[in-house]
CSV table of C-alpha atoms in Angstrom, one decimal:
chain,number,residue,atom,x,y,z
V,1,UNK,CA,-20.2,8.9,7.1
V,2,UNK,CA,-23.2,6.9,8.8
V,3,UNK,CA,-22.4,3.1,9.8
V,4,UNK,CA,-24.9,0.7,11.1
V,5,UNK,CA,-23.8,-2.6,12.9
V,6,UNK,CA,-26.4,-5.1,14.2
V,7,UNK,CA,-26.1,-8.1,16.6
V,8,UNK,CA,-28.7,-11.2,17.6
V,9,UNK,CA,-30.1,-12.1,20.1
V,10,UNK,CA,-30.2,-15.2,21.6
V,11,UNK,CA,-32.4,-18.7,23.1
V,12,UNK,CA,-30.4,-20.6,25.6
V,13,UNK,CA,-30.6,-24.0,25.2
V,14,UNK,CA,-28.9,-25.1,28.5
V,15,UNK,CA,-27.1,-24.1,30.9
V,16,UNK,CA,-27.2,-21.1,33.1
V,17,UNK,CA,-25.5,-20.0,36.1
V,18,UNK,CA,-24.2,-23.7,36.5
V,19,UNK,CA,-21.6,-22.7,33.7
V,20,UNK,CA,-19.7,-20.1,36.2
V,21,UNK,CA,-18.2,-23.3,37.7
V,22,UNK,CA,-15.9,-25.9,36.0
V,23,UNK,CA,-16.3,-28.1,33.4
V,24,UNK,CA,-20.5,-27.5,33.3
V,25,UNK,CA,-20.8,-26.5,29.8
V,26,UNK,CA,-23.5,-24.6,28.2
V,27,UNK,CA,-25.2,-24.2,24.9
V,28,UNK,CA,-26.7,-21.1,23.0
V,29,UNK,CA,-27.9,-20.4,19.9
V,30,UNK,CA,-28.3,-17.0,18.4
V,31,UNK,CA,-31.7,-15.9,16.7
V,32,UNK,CA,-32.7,-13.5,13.4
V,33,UNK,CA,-34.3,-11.0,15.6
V,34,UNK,CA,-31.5,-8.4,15.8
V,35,UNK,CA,-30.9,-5.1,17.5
V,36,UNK,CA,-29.2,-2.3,15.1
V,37,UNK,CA,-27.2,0.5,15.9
V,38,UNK,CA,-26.9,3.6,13.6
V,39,UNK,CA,-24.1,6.0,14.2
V,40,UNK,CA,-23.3,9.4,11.9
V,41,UNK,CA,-21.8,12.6,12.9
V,42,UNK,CA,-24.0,15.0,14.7
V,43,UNK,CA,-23.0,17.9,13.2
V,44,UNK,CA,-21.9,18.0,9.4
V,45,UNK,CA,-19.6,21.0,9.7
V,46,UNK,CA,-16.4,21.4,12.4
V,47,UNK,CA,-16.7,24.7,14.1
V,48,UNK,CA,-13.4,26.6,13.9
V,49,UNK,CA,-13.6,27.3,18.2
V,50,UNK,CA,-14.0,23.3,18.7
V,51,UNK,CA,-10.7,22.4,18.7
V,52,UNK,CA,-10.2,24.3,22.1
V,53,UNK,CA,-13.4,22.6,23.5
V,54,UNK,CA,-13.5,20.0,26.1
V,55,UNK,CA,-16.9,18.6,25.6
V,56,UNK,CA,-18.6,17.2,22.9
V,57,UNK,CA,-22.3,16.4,21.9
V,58,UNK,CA,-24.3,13.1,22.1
V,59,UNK,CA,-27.5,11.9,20.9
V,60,UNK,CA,-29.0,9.1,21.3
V,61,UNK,CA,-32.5,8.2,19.7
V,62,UNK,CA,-34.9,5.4,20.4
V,63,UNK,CA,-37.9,5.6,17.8
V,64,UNK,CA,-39.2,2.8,19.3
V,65,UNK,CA,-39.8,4.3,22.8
V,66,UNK,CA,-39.9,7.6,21.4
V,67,UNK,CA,-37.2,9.0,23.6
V,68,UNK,CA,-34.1,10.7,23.0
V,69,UNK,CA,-31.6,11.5,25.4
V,70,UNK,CA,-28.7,14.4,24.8
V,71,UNK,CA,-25.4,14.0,26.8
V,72,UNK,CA,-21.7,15.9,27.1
V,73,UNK,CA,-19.1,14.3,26.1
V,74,UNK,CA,-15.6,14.5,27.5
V,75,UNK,CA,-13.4,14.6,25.2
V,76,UNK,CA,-10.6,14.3,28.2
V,77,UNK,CA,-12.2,11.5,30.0
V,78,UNK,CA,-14.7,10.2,28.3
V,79,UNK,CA,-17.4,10.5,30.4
V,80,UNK,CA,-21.5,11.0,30.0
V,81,UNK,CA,-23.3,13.8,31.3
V,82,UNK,CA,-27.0,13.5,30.3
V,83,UNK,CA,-28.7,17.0,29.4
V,84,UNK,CA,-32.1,15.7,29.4
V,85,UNK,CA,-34.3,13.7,32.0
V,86,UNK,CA,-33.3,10.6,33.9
V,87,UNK,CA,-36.1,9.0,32.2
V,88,UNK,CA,-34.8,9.1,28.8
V,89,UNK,CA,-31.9,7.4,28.9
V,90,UNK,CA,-30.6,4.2,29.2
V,91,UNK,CA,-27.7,2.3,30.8
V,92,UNK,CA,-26.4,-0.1,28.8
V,93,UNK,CA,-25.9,2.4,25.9
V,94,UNK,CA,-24.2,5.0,28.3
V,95,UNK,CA,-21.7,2.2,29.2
V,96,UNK,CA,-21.5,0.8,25.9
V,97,UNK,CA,-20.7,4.2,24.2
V,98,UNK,CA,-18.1,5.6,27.2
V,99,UNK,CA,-16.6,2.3,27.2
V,100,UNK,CA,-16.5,2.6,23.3
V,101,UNK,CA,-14.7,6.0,22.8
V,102,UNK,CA,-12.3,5.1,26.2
V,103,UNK,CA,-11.3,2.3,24.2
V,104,UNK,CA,-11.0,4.0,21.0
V,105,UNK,CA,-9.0,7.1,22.8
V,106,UNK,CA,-6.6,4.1,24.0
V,107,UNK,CA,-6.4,2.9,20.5
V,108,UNK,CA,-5.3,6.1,18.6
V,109,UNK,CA,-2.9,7.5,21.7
V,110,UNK,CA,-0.8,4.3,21.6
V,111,UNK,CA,-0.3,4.9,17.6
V,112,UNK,CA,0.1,9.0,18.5
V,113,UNK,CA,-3.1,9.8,16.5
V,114,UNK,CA,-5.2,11.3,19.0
V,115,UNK,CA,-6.1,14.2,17.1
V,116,UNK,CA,-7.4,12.2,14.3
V,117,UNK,CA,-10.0,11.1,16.5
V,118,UNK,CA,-10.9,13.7,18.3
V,119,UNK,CA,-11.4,15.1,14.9
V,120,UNK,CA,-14.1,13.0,14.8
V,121,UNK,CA,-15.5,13.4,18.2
V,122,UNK,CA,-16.1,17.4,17.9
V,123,UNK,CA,-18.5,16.4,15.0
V,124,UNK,CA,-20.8,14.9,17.8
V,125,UNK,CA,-22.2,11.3,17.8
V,126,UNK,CA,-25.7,11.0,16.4
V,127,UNK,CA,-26.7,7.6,17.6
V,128,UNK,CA,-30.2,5.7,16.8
V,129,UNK,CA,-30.7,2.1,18.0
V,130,UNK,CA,-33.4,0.2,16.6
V,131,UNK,CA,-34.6,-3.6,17.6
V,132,UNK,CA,-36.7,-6.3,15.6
V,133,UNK,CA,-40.3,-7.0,16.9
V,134,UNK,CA,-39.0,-10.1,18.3
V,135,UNK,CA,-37.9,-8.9,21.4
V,136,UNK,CA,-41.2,-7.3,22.5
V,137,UNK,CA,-44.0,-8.4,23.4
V,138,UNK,CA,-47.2,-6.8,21.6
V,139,UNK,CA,-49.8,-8.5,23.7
V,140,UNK,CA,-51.2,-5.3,24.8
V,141,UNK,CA,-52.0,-3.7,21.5
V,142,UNK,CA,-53.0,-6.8,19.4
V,143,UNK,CA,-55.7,-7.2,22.4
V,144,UNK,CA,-56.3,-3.4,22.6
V,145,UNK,CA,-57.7,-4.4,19.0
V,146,UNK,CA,-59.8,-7.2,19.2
V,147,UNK,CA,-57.3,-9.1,17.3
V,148,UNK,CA,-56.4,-12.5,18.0
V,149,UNK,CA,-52.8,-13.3,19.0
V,150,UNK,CA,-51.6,-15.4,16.6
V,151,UNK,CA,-48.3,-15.2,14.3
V,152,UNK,CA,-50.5,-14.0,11.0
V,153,UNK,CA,-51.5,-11.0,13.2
V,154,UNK,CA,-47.8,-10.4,14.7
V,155,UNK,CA,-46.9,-10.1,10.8
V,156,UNK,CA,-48.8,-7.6,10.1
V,157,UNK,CA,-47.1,-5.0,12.3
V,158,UNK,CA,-44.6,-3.0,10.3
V,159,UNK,CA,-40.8,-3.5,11.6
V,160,UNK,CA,-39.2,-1.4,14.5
V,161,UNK,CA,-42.7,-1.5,15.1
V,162,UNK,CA,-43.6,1.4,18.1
V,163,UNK,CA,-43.5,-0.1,21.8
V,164,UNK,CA,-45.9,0.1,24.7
V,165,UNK,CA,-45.3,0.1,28.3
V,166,UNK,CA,-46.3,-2.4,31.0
V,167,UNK,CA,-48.1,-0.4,33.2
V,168,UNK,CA,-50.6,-2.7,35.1
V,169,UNK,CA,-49.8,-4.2,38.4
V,170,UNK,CA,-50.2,-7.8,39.1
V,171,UNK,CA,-53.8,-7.7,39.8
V,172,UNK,CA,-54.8,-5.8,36.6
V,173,UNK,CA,-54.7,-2.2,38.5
V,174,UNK,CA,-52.0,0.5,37.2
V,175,UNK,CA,-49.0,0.7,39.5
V,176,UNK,CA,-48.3,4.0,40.6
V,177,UNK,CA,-45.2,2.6,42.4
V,178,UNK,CA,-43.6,1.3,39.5
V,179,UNK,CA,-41.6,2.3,36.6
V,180,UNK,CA,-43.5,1.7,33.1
V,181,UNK,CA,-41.0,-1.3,31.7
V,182,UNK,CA,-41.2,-2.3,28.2
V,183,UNK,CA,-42.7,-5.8,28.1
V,184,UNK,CA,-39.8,-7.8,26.3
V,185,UNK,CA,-39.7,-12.0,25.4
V,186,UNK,CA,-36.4,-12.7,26.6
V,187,UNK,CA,-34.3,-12.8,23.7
V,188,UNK,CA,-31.3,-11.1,25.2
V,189,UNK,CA,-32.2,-7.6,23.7
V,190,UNK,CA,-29.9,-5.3,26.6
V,191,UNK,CA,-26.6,-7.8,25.0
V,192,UNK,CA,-28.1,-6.8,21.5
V,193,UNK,CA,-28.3,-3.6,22.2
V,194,UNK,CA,-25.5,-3.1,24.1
V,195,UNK,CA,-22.9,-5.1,21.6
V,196,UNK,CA,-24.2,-3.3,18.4
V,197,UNK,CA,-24.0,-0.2,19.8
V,198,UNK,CA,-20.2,-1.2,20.8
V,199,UNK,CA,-19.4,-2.4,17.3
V,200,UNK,CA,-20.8,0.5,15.6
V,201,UNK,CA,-18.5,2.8,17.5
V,202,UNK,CA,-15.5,1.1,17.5
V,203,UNK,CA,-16.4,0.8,13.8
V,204,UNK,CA,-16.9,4.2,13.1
V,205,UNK,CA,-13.9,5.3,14.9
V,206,UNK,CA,-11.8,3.4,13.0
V,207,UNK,CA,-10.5,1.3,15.6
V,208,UNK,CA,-11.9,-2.3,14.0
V,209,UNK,CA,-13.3,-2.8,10.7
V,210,UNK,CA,-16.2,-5.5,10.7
V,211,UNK,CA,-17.5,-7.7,8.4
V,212,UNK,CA,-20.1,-6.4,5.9
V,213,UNK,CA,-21.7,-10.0,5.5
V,214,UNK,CA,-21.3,-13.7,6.2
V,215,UNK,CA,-17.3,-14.6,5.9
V,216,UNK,CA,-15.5,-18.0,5.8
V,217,UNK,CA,-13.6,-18.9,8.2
V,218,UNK,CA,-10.1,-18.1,6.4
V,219,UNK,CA,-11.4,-14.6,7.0
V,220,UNK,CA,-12.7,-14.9,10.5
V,221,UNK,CA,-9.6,-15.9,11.4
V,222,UNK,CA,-7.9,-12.8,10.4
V,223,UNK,CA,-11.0,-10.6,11.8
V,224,UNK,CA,-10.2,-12.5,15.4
V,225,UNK,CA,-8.6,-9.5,17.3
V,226,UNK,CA,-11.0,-6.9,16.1
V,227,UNK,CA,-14.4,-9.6,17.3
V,228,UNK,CA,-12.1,-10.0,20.3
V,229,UNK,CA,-11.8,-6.1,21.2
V,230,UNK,CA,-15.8,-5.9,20.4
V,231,UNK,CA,-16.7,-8.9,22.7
V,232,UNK,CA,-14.7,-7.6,25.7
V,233,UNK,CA,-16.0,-4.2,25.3
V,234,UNK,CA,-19.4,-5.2,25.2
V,235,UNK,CA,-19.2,-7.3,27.9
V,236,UNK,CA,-17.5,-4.7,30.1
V,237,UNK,CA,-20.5,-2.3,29.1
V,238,UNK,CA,-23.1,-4.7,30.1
V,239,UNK,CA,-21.4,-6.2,33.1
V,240,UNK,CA,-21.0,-2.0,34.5
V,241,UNK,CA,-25.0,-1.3,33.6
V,242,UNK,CA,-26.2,-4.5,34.9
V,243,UNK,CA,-24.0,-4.1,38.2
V,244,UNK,CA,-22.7,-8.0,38.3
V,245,UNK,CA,-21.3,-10.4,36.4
V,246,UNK,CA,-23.0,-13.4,35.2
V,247,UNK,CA,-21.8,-15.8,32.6
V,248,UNK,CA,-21.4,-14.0,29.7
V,249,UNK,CA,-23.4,-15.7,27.5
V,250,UNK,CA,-26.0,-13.6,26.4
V,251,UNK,CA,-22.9,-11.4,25.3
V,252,UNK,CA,-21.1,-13.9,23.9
V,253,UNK,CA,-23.7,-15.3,21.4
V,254,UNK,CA,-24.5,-11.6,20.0
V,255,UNK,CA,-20.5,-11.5,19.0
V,256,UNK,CA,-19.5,-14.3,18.1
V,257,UNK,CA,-21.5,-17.9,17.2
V,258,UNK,CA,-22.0,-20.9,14.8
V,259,UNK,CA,-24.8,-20.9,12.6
V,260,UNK,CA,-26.3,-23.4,10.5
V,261,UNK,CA,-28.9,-23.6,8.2
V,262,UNK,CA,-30.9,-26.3,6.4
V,263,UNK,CA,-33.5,-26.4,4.1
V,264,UNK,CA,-34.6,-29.5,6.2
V,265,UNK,CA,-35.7,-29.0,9.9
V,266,UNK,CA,-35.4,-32.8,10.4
V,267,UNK,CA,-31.6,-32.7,9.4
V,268,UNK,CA,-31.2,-29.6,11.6
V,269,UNK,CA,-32.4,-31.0,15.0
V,270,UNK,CA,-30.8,-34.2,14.5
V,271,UNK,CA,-27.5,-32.4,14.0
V,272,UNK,CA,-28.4,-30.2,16.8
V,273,UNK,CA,-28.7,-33.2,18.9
V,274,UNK,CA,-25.2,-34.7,18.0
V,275,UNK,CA,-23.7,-31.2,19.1
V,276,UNK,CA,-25.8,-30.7,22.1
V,277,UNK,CA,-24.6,-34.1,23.6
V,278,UNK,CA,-21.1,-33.3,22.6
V,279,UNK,CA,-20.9,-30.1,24.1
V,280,UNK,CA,-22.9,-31.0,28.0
V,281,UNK,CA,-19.9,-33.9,28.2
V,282,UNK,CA,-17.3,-31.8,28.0
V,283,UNK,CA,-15.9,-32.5,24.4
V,284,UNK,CA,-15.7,-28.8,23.3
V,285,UNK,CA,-13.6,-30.0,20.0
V,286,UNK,CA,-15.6,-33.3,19.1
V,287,UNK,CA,-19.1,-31.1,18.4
V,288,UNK,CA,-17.3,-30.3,15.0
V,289,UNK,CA,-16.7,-33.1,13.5
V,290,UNK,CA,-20.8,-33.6,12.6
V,291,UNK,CA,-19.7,-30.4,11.4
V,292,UNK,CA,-17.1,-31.3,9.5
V,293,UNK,CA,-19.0,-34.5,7.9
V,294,UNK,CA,-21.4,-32.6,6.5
V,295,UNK,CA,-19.3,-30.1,5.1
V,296,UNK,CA,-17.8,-32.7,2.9
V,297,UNK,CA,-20.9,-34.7,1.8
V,298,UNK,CA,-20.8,-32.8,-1.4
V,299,UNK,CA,-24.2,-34.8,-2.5
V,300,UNK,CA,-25.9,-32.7,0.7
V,301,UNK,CA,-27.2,-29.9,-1.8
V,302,UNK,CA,-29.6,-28.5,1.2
V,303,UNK,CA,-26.6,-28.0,3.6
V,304,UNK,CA,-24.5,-25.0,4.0
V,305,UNK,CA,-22.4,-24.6,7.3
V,306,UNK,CA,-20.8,-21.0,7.7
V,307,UNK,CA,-18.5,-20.0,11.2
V,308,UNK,CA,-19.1,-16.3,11.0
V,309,UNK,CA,-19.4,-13.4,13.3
V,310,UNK,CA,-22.6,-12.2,14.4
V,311,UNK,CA,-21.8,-8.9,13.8
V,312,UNK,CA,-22.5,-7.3,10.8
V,313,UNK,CA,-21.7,-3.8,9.6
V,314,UNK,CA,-22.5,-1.7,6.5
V,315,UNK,CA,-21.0,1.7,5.4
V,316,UNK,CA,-22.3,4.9,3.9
């Protein structure tokens, strides 16, 4: 069985660390460019001896950055022990996946089904994680190439396109002092990351089934307590790997936003406007009844208003 759950990322429109205090509000829109988490079993076959072990394997590959980083699973408490170099591996998915199976172990104890998932664990976790162009930049190559840095050349490069590393100090010179960092735009790609990852666990395991595609909101409203369990694992991971706690936001709009498209940008932005000024005085409920309006202007053949999930989930 393989699943692959994706989230957005995110462009804050306003906002910030003024929304940590009461009643500034905020507003943030998620974006197409979306991180993806692929999750199968490591091993195809169960090994007779594995029921008596107390460790399992994890992988976790980034094509992108061409690393891969191996860890030991324990099965007893649910902890990471990397195998490979410090180098390779990456916070927010070590929180995001120990967080993940503690949750899931949690899950399954409560309803006396332990072994069914650790029937699952002693497979090993294959992991790949895989984010749009969007959340990189690829200033460094397109100029490596004489190419000018336009959108026409940026869609030319094929998706999950490979990633350099900054390596240059401010001065032009390569830092020996520093750590190579990718060079990213700001989308919110470690909330991305860390939320898809998350959902493709918890989805895997068993412990929440996600939506496959865009749902109404009959549906979301049944699918609340599995988002819910998502959203505060994910922002548990990424509080842990960041090492504070900040709004939330980023988070938050990877899980769970509104969307709405037009075929007309005007009709978008004036909407957008309405909701904006709705939501910086305060009136968290009043922002929907634009909403609403348009919903029931039948006539309004270019308008289609979903309330959805971010998430989204397919499985093999």
């Amino acid at each position: 069985m393989e699943v692959v759950a994706s989230a957005p990322g995110k462009v804050l429109i306003s906002g910030g660390y003024l929304i940590l205090e009461r009643p500034n509000a905020g507003l943030v829109l998620s974006t197409n460019a979306r991180f993806y988490a692929i999750v199968k079993p490591l091993y195809e076959e169960i090994k007779p001896e594995s029921w008596a072990w107390s460790w399992t394997d994890v992988k976790v590959s980034s094509p992108q950055l061409s690393r891969e980083a191996t860890y030991k699973l324990s099965l007893e408490k649910s902890t990471l022990h990397c195998t490979t170099s410090r180098n390779s591996v990456n916070p927010f998915v070590e929180h995001a996946v120990q967080y993940a199976v503690a949750a899931a172990r949690r899950n399954f104890v409560e309803k006396g089904k332990k072994d069914v998932l650790e029937k699952v664990l002693v497979q090993g976790l294959d992991i790949t994680i895989l984010g749009s162009n969007d959340f990189y930049s690829f200033r460094s190559q397109i100029e490596a190439h004489g190419l000018p840095l336009t959108r026409k050349t940026l869609a030319t490069f094929p998706s999950f396109f490979s990633i350099t590393f900054n390596t240059e100090g401010w001065n032009g010179t390569v830092s020996r002092s520093c750590k190579p960092e990718v060079a990213k735009t700001g989308l919110g790609s470690s909330a991305a990351m860390t939320t898809s990852v998350v959902a493709a666990l918890l989805h895997y395991f068993g412990v929440v089934k996600l939506p496959s595609s865009s749902i109404s909101l009959t549906e979301q409203v049944s699918a609340e307590l599995n988002i819910d369990m998502v959203h505060i694992i994910a922002q548990s991971a990424h509080c842990l790997a960041q090492g504070k706690i900040g709004s939330g936001f980023d988070v938050s709009a990877a899980v769970l936003v509104v969307n709405v498209m037009f075929d007309s940008h005007l009709q978008f932005f004036l909407l957008l406007r309405s909701v904006t000024r709705s939501v910086l005085k305060g009136s968290y409920s009043s922002w929907l009844e634009p909403v609403l309006r348009a919903r029931a202007n039948e006539s309004n053949s270019n308008l289609e208003w979903t309330l959805e999930s971010s998430l989204s989930s397919s499985l093999d």
